[in-house]
Short mmCIF file of C-alpha atoms and ligand atoms in Angstrom, two decimals:
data_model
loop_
_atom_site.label_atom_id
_atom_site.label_comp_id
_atom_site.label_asym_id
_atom_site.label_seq_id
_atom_site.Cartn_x
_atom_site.Cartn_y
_atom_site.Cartn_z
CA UNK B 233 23.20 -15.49 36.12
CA UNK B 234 19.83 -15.22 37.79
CA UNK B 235 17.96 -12.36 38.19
CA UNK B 236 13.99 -11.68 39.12
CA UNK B 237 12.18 -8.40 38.22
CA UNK B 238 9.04 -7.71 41.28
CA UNK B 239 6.83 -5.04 40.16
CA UNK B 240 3.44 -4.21 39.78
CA UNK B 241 1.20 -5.14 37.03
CA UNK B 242 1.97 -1.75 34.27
CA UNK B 243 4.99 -1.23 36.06
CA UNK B 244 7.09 -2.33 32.66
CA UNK B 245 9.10 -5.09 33.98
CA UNK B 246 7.86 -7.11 31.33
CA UNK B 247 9.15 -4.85 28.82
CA UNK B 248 12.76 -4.24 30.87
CA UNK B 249 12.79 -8.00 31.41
CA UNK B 250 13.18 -8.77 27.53
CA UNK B 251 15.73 -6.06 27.32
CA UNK B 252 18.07 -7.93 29.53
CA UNK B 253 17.28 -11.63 28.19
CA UNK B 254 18.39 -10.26 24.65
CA UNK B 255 21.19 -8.15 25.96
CA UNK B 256 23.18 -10.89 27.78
CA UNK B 257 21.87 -13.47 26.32
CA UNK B 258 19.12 -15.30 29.15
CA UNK B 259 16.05 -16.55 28.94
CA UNK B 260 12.86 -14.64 29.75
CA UNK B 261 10.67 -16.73 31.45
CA UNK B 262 7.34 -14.59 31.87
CA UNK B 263 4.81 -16.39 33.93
CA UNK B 264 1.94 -14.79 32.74
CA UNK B 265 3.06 -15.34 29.15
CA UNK B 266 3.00 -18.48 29.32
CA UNK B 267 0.08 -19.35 31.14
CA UNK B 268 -1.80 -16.95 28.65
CA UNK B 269 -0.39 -19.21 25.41
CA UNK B 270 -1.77 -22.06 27.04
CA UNK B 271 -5.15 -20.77 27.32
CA UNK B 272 -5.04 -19.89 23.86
CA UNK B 273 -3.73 -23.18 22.99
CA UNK B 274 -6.47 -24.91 24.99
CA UNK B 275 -4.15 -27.20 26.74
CA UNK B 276 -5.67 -28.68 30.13
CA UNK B 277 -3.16 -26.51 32.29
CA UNK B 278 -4.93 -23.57 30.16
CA UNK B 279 -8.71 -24.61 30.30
CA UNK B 280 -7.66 -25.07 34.09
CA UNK B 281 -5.81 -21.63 34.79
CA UNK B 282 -8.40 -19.43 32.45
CA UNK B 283 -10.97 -18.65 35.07
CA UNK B 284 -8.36 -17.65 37.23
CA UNK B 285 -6.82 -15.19 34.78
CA UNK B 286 -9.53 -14.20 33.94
CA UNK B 287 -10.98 -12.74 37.67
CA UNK B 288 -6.84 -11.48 38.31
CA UNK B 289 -6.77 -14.05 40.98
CA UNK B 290 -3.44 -15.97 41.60
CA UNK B 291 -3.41 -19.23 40.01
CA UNK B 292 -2.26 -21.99 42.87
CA UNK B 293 1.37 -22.03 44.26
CA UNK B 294 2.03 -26.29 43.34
CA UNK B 295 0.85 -25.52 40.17
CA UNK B 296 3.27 -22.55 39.54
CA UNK B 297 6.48 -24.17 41.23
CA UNK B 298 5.87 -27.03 38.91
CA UNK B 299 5.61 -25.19 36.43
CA UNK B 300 9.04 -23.50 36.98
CA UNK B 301 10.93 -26.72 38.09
CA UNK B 302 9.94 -27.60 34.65
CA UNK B 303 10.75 -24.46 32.93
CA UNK B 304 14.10 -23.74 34.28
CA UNK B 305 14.78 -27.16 33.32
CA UNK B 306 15.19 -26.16 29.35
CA UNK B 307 18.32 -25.89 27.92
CA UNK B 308 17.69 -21.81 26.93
CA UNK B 309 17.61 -21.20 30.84
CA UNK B 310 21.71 -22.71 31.19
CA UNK B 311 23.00 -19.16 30.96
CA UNK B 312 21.21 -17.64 32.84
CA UNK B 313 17.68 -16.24 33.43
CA UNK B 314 15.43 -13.48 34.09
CA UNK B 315 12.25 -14.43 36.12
CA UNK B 316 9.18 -11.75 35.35
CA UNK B 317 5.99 -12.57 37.13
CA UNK B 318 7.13 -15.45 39.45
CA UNK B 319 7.60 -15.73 42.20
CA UNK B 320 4.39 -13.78 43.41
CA UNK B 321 3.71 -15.30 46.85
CA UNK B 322 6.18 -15.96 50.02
CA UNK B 323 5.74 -19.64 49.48
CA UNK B 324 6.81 -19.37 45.65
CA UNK B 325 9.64 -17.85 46.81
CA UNK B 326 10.96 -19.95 49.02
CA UNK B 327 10.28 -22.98 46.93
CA UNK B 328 12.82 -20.65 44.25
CA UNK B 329 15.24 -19.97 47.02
CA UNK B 330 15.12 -23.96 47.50
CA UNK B 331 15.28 -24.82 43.60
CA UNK B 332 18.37 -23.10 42.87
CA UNK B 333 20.12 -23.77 46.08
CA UNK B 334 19.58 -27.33 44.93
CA UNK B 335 21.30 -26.70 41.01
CA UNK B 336 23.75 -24.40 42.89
CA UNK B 337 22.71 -20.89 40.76
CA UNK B 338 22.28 -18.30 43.26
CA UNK B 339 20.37 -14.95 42.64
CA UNK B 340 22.54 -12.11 40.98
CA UNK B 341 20.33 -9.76 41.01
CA UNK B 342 16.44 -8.97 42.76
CA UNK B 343 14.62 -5.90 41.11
CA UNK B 344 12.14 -3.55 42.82
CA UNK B 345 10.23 -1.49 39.98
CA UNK B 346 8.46 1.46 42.03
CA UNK B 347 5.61 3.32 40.48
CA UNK B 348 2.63 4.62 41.88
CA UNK B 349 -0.45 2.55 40.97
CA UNK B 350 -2.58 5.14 39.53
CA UNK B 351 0.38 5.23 36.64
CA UNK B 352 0.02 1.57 36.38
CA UNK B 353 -3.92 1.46 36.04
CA UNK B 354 -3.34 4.26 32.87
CA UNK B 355 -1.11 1.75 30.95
CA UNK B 356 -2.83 -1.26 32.05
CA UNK B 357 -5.86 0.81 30.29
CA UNK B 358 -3.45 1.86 27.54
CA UNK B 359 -2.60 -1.98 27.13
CA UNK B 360 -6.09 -3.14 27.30
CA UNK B 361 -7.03 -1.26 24.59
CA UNK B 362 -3.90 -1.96 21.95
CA UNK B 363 -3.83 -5.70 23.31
CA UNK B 364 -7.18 -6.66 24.29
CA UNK B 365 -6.20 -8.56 27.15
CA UNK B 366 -9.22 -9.85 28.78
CA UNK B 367 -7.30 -9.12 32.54
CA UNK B 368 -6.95 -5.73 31.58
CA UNK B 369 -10.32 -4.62 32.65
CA UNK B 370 -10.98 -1.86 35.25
CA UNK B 371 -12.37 -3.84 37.89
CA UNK B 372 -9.59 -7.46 37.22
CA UNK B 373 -6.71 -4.59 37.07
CA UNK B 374 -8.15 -3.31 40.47
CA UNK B 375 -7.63 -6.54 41.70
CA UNK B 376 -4.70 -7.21 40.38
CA UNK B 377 -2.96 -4.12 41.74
CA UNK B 378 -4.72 -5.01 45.47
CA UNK B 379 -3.01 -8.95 45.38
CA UNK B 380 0.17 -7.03 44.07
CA UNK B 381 0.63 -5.17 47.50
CA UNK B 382 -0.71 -7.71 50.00
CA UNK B 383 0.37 -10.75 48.81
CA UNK B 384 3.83 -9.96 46.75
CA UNK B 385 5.09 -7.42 48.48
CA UNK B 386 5.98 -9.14 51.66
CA UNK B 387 7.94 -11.16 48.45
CA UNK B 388 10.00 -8.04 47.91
CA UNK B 389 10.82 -7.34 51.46
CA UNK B 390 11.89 -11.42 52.18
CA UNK B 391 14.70 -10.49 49.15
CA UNK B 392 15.65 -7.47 50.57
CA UNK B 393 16.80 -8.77 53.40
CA UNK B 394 18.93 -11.12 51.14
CA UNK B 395 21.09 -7.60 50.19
CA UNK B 396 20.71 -8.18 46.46
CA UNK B 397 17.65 -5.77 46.42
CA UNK B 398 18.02 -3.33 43.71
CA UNK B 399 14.94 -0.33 43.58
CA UNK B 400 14.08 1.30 40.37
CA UNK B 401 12.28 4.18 39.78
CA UNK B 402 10.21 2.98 36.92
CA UNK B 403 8.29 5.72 35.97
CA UNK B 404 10.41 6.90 33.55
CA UNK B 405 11.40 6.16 29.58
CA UNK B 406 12.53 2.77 28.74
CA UNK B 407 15.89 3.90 27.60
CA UNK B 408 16.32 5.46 31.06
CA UNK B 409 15.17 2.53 33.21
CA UNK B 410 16.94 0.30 31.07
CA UNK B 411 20.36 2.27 31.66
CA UNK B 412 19.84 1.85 35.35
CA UNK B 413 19.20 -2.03 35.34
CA UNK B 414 22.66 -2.87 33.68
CA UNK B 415 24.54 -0.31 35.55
CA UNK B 416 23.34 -2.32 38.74
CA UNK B 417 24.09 -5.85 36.54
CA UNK B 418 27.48 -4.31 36.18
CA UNK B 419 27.84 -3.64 39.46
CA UNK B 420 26.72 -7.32 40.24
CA UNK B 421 29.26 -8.79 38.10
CA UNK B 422 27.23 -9.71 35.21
CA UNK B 423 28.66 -9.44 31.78
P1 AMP P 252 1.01 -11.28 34.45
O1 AMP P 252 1.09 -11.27 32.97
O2 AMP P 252 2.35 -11.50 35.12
O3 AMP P 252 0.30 -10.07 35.01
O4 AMP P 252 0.15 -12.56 34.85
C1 AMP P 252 -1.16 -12.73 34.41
C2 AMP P 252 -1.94 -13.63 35.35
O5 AMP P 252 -1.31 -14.92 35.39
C3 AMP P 252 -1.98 -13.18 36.80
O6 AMP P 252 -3.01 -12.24 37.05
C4 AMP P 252 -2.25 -14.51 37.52
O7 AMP P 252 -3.58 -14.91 37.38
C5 AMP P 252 -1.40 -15.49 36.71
N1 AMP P 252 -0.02 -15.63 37.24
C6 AMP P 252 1.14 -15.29 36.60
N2 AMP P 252 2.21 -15.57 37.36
C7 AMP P 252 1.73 -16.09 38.52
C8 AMP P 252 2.33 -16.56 39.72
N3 AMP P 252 3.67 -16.55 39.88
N4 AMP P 252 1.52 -17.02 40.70
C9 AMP P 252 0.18 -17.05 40.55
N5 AMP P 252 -0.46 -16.62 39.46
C10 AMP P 252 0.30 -16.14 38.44
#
């Protein structure tokens, strides 16, 4: 059961994406996440990715497909998984499409959380100040939101022409948003 969440930065997928992993029992696999525990652990993949966080630039395709062969490797992704931050560019994408055509585990399920960014930039400011994440300055979130649109949506419309594109209006309470995403995993079959 494989499902990917495309959004923009503040548009809570993160947040809807751990809802589902502990609901049906998946794995979350949050790019960001875990390229931001590297840099704190100061691991060469971290002192090599930090800069890049750390302007809101888009840390190198090879690098990030390795990173997921690996990761979807792990025994916590058998059941299933939800995919939150990757795949951000048309070549990630089609290295995923490849990947799991490969282990024979097609998608389920593609979200589309819509939300207008200046809603995003508020949270991202909300965030920045209860998290302190360095990314979460004006001018990186700026960026951020700019890459989102030119170089990840062209992601959202390659998996809408799959059919398994699901949009959700995601400017709304969690409890809400969340109701929405598992009536469309019930309608995919997932249980
Ligand atoms: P996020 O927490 O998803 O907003 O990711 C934080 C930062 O990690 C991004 O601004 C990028 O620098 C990097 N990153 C995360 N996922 C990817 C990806 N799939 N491709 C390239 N860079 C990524």
């Amino acid at each position: 059961m494989e499902i990917l969440i495309l959004g923009p930065q503040g548009s809570g997928k993160g947040t809807q994406a751990k809802l589902i992993a502990s609901e049906y029992g998946f794995a979350h696999i949050a790019t960001g996440e875990i390229l931001r525990e590297a840099v704190t652990a100061g691991t060469e993949l971290g002192l090599r990715v930090q800069p890049i966080l750390e302007a809101g630039e888009l840390v190198p395709d090879e690098l990030m497909i390795e990173l997921i062969r690996n990761r979807l490797d792990e025994p916590d992704a058998a059941e299933g998984f939800v995919l939150d931050g990757f795949p951000r560019t048309l070549v990630q994408a089609e290295a995923l499409d490849a990947m799991l055509a490969e282990i024979a585990r097609p998608l389920v399920a593609v979200f589309e959380f819509l939300i207008a960014d200046d809603v995003c930039i508020q949270r991202l400011l909300t965030r920045a100040e209860l998290e302190g994440r360095t990314d979460d300055a004006p001018e990186v979130i700026a960026k951020r939101l700019a890459l989102y649109h030119e170089i990840t949506e062209p992601v959202v419309e390659h998996y809408r022409a799959t059919g398994r594109l699901v949009g959700i209006h995601a400017d709304r309470p969690v409890e809400e948003v969340f109701g929405e995403v598992q009536a469309a995993l019930d309608r995919a079959g997932v249980a």
